[in-house]
mmCIF file of C-alpha atoms and ligand atoms in Angstrom:
data_model
loop_
_atom_site.group_PDB
_atom_site.id
_atom_site.type_symbol
_atom_site.label_atom_id
_atom_site.label_comp_id
_atom_site.label_asym_id
_atom_site.label_seq_id
_atom_site.Cartn_x
_atom_site.Cartn_y
_atom_site.Cartn_z
ATOM 1 C CA MET A 1 95.339 93.450 117.514
ATOM 2 C CA ARG A 2 96.228 94.485 113.628
ATOM 3 C CA ARG A 3 99.634 93.823 113.021
ATOM 4 C CA LYS A 4 101.170 96.745 110.387
ATOM 5 C CA ILE A 5 101.725 95.998 107.113
ATOM 6 C CA ILE A 6 104.568 98.612 104.699
ATOM 7 C CA ALA A 7 104.262 97.393 101.438
ATOM 8 C CA GLY A 8 105.872 99.185 98.800
ATOM 9 C CA ASN A 9 104.933 99.275 95.021
ATOM 10 C CA TRP A 10 107.819 99.781 92.594
ATOM 11 C CA LYS A 11 105.499 100.490 90.079
ATOM 12 C CA MET A 12 107.331 100.507 87.046
ATOM 13 C CA ASN A 13 110.749 100.791 88.132
ATOM 14 C CA GLY A 14 113.653 98.583 90.001
ATOM 15 C CA ASN A 15 116.072 95.993 88.786
ATOM 16 C CA ARG A 16 118.114 93.444 90.895
ATOM 17 C CA ASP A 17 120.450 95.456 92.152
ATOM 18 C CA LEU A 18 117.520 97.144 93.993
ATOM 19 C CA VAL A 19 116.031 93.834 95.128
ATOM 20 C CA ARG A 20 119.227 92.804 96.222
ATOM 21 C CA GLN A 21 119.723 96.292 98.669
ATOM 22 C CA VAL A 22 116.473 95.946 99.811
ATOM 23 C CA ALA A 23 116.827 92.355 100.856
ATOM 24 C CA GLU A 24 120.116 93.217 102.618
ATOM 25 C CA ARG A 25 118.887 96.098 104.221
ATOM 26 C CA ALA A 26 115.339 94.092 105.247
ATOM 27 C CA ALA A 27 117.501 91.338 107.118
ATOM 28 C CA ASP A 28 117.877 93.462 109.976
ATOM 29 C CA SER A 29 114.368 93.818 109.804
ATOM 30 C CA ASP A 30 112.464 92.656 113.591
ATOM 31 C CA ALA A 31 108.966 91.261 113.458
ATOM 32 C CA GLY A 32 106.928 94.437 115.198
ATOM 33 C CA ALA A 33 105.194 94.894 111.442
ATOM 34 C CA GLU A 34 105.292 92.704 108.085
ATOM 35 C CA LEU A 35 107.294 94.012 105.117
ATOM 36 C CA ALA A 36 106.824 93.182 101.405
ATOM 37 C CA ILE A 37 107.459 94.640 98.098
ATOM 38 C CA CYS A 38 105.873 94.613 94.560
ATOM 39 C CA PRO A 39 107.846 94.800 92.157
ATOM 40 C CA PRO A 40 107.063 94.503 88.188
ATOM 41 C CA PHE A 41 106.631 91.059 87.153
ATOM 42 C CA PRO A 42 109.856 90.041 85.807
ATOM 43 C CA LEU A 43 111.758 90.770 89.320
ATOM 44 C CA LEU A 44 109.695 88.053 90.778
ATOM 45 C CA PRO A 45 111.233 84.815 90.362
ATOM 46 C CA THR A 46 114.496 87.382 91.636
ATOM 47 C CA ALA A 47 112.927 89.030 94.710
ATOM 48 C CA ALA A 48 111.618 85.101 95.536
ATOM 49 C CA SER A 49 114.762 83.825 95.791
ATOM 50 C CA GLN A 50 116.864 86.996 97.579
ATOM 51 C CA LEU A 51 114.443 88.223 100.146
ATOM 52 C CA PRO A 52 115.354 87.027 103.735
ATOM 53 C CA PHE A 53 112.306 85.102 105.081
ATOM 54 C CA GLY A 54 109.301 87.380 106.808
ATOM 55 C CA VAL A 55 109.470 89.707 103.791
ATOM 56 C CA ALA A 56 106.775 88.973 102.022
ATOM 57 C CA LEU A 57 106.236 89.446 98.087
ATOM 58 C CA GLY A 58 103.427 91.022 95.780
ATOM 59 C CA ALA A 59 102.334 91.959 92.602
ATOM 60 C CA GLN A 60 101.120 94.992 91.060
ATOM 61 C CA ASP A 61 98.166 93.578 88.966
ATOM 62 C CA VAL A 62 96.939 90.185 88.292
ATOM 63 C CA SER A 63 94.226 89.218 85.419
ATOM 64 C CA GLU A 64 90.557 88.500 86.338
ATOM 65 C CA TYR A 65 90.592 85.217 84.202
ATOM 66 C CA GLU A 66 92.319 81.913 85.418
ATOM 67 C CA ALA A 67 93.888 80.743 81.644
ATOM 68 C CA GLY A 68 93.598 81.468 78.306
ATOM 69 C CA ALA A 69 93.819 83.663 75.355
ATOM 70 C CA TYR A 70 94.388 87.062 77.061
ATOM 71 C CA THR A 71 97.986 87.941 76.099
ATOM 72 C CA GLY A 72 99.853 90.114 77.882
ATOM 73 C CA GLU A 73 98.022 88.669 81.379
ATOM 74 C CA VAL A 74 99.240 86.999 84.202
ATOM 75 C CA SER A 75 97.083 85.050 86.055
ATOM 76 C CA ALA A 76 96.637 84.857 89.836
ATOM 77 C CA ALA A 77 97.856 80.981 90.360
ATOM 78 C CA MET A 78 101.188 82.043 88.009
ATOM 79 C CA LEU A 79 101.995 84.891 90.670
ATOM 80 C CA LEU A 80 100.913 82.044 93.620
ATOM 81 C CA GLU A 81 103.562 79.802 92.279
ATOM 82 C CA ALA A 82 106.208 82.758 91.715
ATOM 83 C CA GLY A 83 106.529 83.197 95.324
ATOM 84 C CA CYS A 84 103.715 85.681 96.051
ATOM 85 C CA ARG A 85 101.432 85.995 99.061
ATOM 86 C CA TYR A 86 100.268 89.910 98.106
ATOM 87 C CA VAL A 87 98.541 91.370 94.633
ATOM 88 C CA ILE A 88 97.551 95.087 94.426
ATOM 89 C CA VAL A 89 94.272 95.384 92.512
ATOM 90 C CA GLY A 90 92.535 98.664 91.194
ATOM 91 C CA HIS A 91 95.389 101.095 91.865
ATOM 92 C CA SER A 92 94.510 104.340 90.433
ATOM 93 C CA GLU A 93 97.128 104.217 87.510
ATOM 94 C CA ARG A 94 95.030 101.319 86.647
ATOM 95 C CA ARG A 95 92.000 103.115 86.982
ATOM 96 C CA THR A 96 92.823 105.465 85.079
ATOM 97 C CA LEU A 97 95.327 104.393 82.632
ATOM 98 C CA TYR A 98 93.906 101.534 81.495
ATOM 99 C CA GLY A 99 90.191 101.972 81.953
ATOM 100 C CA GLU A 100 89.658 99.393 84.811
ATOM 101 C CA ASP A 101 86.206 99.861 86.057
ATOM 102 C CA ASN A 102 85.140 98.613 89.696
ATOM 103 C CA GLY A 103 83.936 95.361 87.926
ATOM 104 C CA ARG A 104 86.724 94.758 87.035
ATOM 105 C CA VAL A 105 88.746 95.400 89.644
ATOM 106 C CA ALA A 106 86.118 92.961 91.801
ATOM 107 C CA GLY A 107 86.800 90.228 89.343
ATOM 108 C CA LYS A 108 90.566 90.842 90.035
ATOM 109 C CA PHE A 109 90.052 90.738 93.764
ATOM 110 C CA VAL A 110 87.810 87.385 93.598
ATOM 111 C CA ALA A 111 90.423 85.772 91.300
ATOM 112 C CA ALA A 112 93.239 86.593 93.639
ATOM 113 C CA LYS A 113 91.443 85.089 96.731
ATOM 114 C CA GLN A 114 90.376 82.367 94.637
ATOM 115 C CA ALA A 115 94.115 81.322 94.023
ATOM 116 C CA GLY A 116 95.232 82.090 97.779
ATOM 117 C CA LEU A 117 96.569 85.350 97.075
ATOM 118 C CA THR A 118 96.066 88.699 99.630
ATOM 119 C CA PRO A 119 94.458 91.121 96.948
ATOM 120 C CA ILE A 120 95.808 94.804 98.552
ATOM 121 C CA LEU A 121 92.075 96.660 96.935
ATOM 122 C CA CYS A 122 93.160 100.146 96.631
ATOM 123 C CA VAL A 123 90.558 102.532 96.711
ATOM 124 C CA GLY A 124 90.279 106.648 96.871
ATOM 125 C CA GLU A 125 88.577 109.962 95.332
ATOM 126 C CA THR A 126 90.126 112.528 93.182
ATOM 127 C CA LEU A 127 90.759 116.006 93.955
ATOM 128 C CA ALA A 128 87.492 117.143 92.453
ATOM 129 C CA GLU A 129 85.492 114.336 93.830
ATOM 130 C CA ARG A 130 87.284 115.525 97.104
ATOM 131 C CA ASP A 131 86.212 119.011 96.504
ATOM 132 C CA ALA A 132 82.729 118.037 95.443
ATOM 133 C CA GLU A 133 82.389 115.825 98.699
ATOM 134 C CA ARG A 134 81.953 113.062 97.304
ATOM 135 C CA THR A 135 84.923 111.123 99.191
ATOM 136 C CA GLU A 136 82.507 108.792 100.939
ATOM 137 C CA ALA A 137 80.277 107.727 97.815
ATOM 138 C CA VAL A 138 83.007 107.521 95.513
ATOM 139 C CA VAL A 139 85.071 104.975 98.424
ATOM 140 C CA GLY A 140 81.704 103.541 99.063
ATOM 141 C CA GLU A 141 81.097 102.185 95.494
ATOM 142 C CA GLN A 142 84.451 100.958 95.055
ATOM 143 C CA LEU A 143 84.203 99.036 98.080
ATOM 144 C CA ASP A 144 80.584 97.530 97.261
ATOM 145 C CA ALA A 145 81.938 96.460 93.648
ATOM 146 C CA VAL A 146 83.638 93.768 95.972
ATOM 147 C CA CYS A 147 80.585 93.029 97.920
ATOM 148 C CA GLU A 148 78.527 92.635 95.076
ATOM 149 C CA ALA A 149 81.006 90.245 93.405
ATOM 150 C CA ALA A 150 81.859 88.304 96.223
ATOM 151 C CA GLY A 151 79.819 89.068 99.442
ATOM 152 C CA ALA A 152 81.586 90.927 102.282
ATOM 153 C CA GLN A 153 83.249 87.815 103.745
ATOM 154 C CA ALA A 154 85.837 88.221 101.008
ATOM 155 C CA PHE A 155 87.438 90.780 103.075
ATOM 156 C CA ARG A 156 88.769 88.216 105.297
ATOM 157 C CA GLY A 157 92.024 87.873 104.609
ATOM 158 C CA ALA A 158 92.379 90.785 102.142
ATOM 159 C CA VAL A 159 93.478 94.428 102.794
ATOM 160 C CA VAL A 160 92.076 97.583 101.974
ATOM 161 C CA ALA A 161 94.703 100.563 100.906
ATOM 162 C CA TYR A 162 93.385 103.882 101.066
ATOM 163 C CA GLU A 163 94.773 105.904 98.384
ATOM 164 C CA PRO A 164 93.636 109.732 97.618
ATOM 165 C CA VAL A 165 94.546 109.930 94.085
ATOM 166 C CA TRP A 166 95.617 113.917 94.503
ATOM 167 C CA ALA A 167 98.050 112.190 97.170
ATOM 168 C CA ILE A 168 99.992 109.563 94.905
ATOM 169 C CA GLY A 169 103.309 110.981 93.581
ATOM 170 C CA THR A 170 102.257 114.161 94.170
ATOM 171 C CA GLY A 171 104.254 115.127 97.256
ATOM 172 C CA ARG A 172 100.639 115.881 98.861
ATOM 173 C CA THR A 173 99.717 114.262 101.531
ATOM 174 C CA ALA A 174 96.238 113.370 103.342
ATOM 175 C CA THR A 175 96.740 114.828 106.796
ATOM 176 C CA PRO A 176 96.411 112.417 109.309
ATOM 177 C CA GLU A 177 93.290 113.364 110.299
ATOM 178 C CA GLN A 178 91.620 113.795 106.651
ATOM 179 C CA ALA A 179 92.957 109.493 106.191
ATOM 180 C CA GLN A 180 91.604 108.482 109.487
ATOM 181 C CA GLU A 181 88.739 109.864 108.721
ATOM 182 C CA VAL A 182 88.371 108.073 105.345
ATOM 183 C CA HIS A 183 89.854 104.918 107.028
ATOM 184 C CA ALA A 184 87.045 104.719 109.897
ATOM 185 C CA PHE A 185 84.518 105.147 106.798
ATOM 186 C CA ILE A 186 86.200 102.266 105.416
ATOM 187 C CA ARG A 187 85.944 99.828 108.303
ATOM 188 C CA GLN A 188 82.548 101.199 109.024
ATOM 189 C CA ARG A 189 81.345 100.226 105.611
ATOM 190 C CA VAL A 190 82.593 96.625 105.723
ATOM 191 C CA ALA A 191 81.142 96.545 109.066
ATOM 192 C CA GLU A 192 77.838 97.506 107.574
ATOM 193 C CA ARG A 193 77.863 95.198 104.997
ATOM 194 C CA ASP A 194 78.842 91.821 107.329
ATOM 195 C CA GLY A 195 79.140 92.706 110.733
ATOM 196 C CA SER A 196 81.715 93.719 112.973
ATOM 197 C CA GLU A 197 83.931 90.923 113.346
ATOM 198 C CA VAL A 198 85.442 91.077 109.295
ATOM 199 C CA ALA A 199 86.033 94.912 109.582
ATOM 200 C CA GLU A 200 87.667 94.535 113.011
ATOM 201 C CA GLN A 201 89.879 92.726 111.466
ATOM 202 C CA LEU A 202 90.530 94.071 107.976
ATOM 203 C CA PRO A 203 93.918 95.685 107.878
ATOM 204 C CA VAL A 204 93.846 99.468 105.953
ATOM 205 C CA LEU A 205 97.097 100.853 104.514
ATOM 206 C CA TYR A 206 97.295 104.908 103.804
ATOM 207 C CA GLY A 207 99.205 105.299 100.498
ATOM 208 C CA GLY A 208 99.529 109.001 98.768
ATOM 209 C CA SER A 209 103.381 110.200 99.323
ATOM 210 C CA MET A 210 104.226 108.554 102.764
ATOM 211 C CA LYS A 211 108.005 109.455 103.379
ATOM 212 C CA PRO A 212 110.121 108.995 106.793
ATOM 213 C CA GLY A 213 109.092 112.580 107.746
ATOM 214 C CA ASN A 214 105.404 111.716 108.156
ATOM 215 C CA ALA A 215 105.116 108.189 108.357
ATOM 216 C CA ALA A 216 104.956 107.984 111.830
ATOM 217 C CA GLU A 217 102.330 110.604 112.506
ATOM 218 C CA LEU A 218 99.973 109.017 109.880
ATOM 219 C CA LEU A 219 100.606 105.280 111.517
ATOM 220 C CA GLY A 220 99.995 106.565 114.514
ATOM 221 C CA GLN A 221 95.854 106.812 113.762
ATOM 222 C CA PRO A 222 93.627 104.176 115.630
ATOM 223 C CA ASP A 223 92.391 102.979 111.466
ATOM 224 C CA ILE A 224 95.510 103.239 109.921
ATOM 225 C CA ASP A 225 97.449 99.854 110.009
ATOM 226 C CA GLY A 226 100.297 100.539 107.723
ATOM 227 C CA GLY A 227 101.458 101.890 104.455
ATOM 228 C CA LEU A 228 101.335 101.206 100.761
ATOM 229 C CA ILE A 229 104.550 103.438 99.514
ATOM 230 C CA GLY A 230 105.085 104.112 96.010
ATOM 231 C CA GLY A 231 108.331 106.728 95.745
ATOM 232 C CA ALA A 232 109.638 106.197 98.629
ATOM 233 C CA SER A 233 110.044 102.287 98.112
ATOM 234 C CA LEU A 234 112.577 102.897 95.456
ATOM 235 C CA ASP A 235 115.085 104.047 98.369
ATOM 236 C CA PRO A 236 115.631 101.592 100.071
ATOM 237 C CA ASP A 237 116.729 103.720 103.442
ATOM 238 C CA SER A 238 113.290 105.789 103.082
ATOM 239 C CA PHE A 239 111.720 102.400 102.750
ATOM 240 C CA LEU A 240 113.207 100.603 106.078
ATOM 241 C CA SER A 241 112.840 103.774 107.944
ATOM 242 C CA ILE A 242 108.928 103.889 107.307
ATOM 243 C CA TYR A 243 109.116 100.322 108.188
ATOM 244 C CA LYS A 244 110.912 101.450 111.361
ATOM 245 C CA ALA A 245 108.097 103.850 112.223
ATOM 246 C CA ALA A 246 105.157 101.025 111.630
ATOM 247 C CA ALA A 247 107.584 98.111 113.887
ATOM 248 C CA GLU A 248 108.025 100.470 116.896
ATOM 249 C CA GLY A 249 104.580 102.746 116.592
HETATM 250 C C1 LIG B 1 101.739 104.480 95.156
HETATM 251 O O1 LIG B 1 101.286 104.768 94.232
HETATM 252 O O2 LIG B 1 100.863 103.153 95.561
HETATM 253 C C2 LIG B 1 101.728 105.191 95.825
HETATM 254 C C3 LIG B 1 101.185 105.581 96.861
HETATM 255 O O3 LIG B 1 102.410 106.074 95.435
HETATM 256 P P1 LIG B 1 103.473 107.620 96.079
HETATM 257 O O4 LIG B 1 103.941 107.310 97.520
HETATM 258 O O5 LIG B 1 104.967 107.619 95.170
HETATM 259 O O6 LIG B 1 102.574 108.736 96.610
#
């Protein structure tokens, strides 16, 4: 039985007041699912000191390098020291706006795991790729890059987030059936590379305009193990209401 995870990706948003509001609301959260927030780097220390025990902290990106002359970069060890459990790697905004390819994303995934962080590997297709019926090819390549870099066993203790690019920040959500189909494919792909045990335990989150109104139906699908929430995570009531749907589902 996989425990559901609801993680908020604040992107370049938020401030100390939002950390305080989430921390206050999250104090009421029960143990039915895991709650995490991924605020921008400068808010990590504030969040680490204010979040109630049991609410996890994550970062939105990490360097693939351990240390050295990489101006502007933050290492996995630094994130661990700052109190992070999770780090998002390969978000579509990093892939498209900052040119991160599958090889670089795999390097970040490996760096996170080596430091003891749990990477949340984002995968997903663009609308053009979906229309060209290339969803499985694209998502398969994104998963295979990690397998090539570190072996499929690297998915043990990791998280995958299926985020169709056409559903991120657009208000357009994948239907529960569309999402379930790709989630099942992701699990099957990892199983094919590594045997079924790692795949069976692998949490696969959905991300893309998840909101209180559609969360329960998405989270009710057999292979959807939680959500990576962008816009709705900036509103503590909406975020906690999605969490409630996961905890009670
Ligand atoms: C995201 O960027 O990870 C995301 C899922 O965003 P949104 O919920 O706003 O679509």
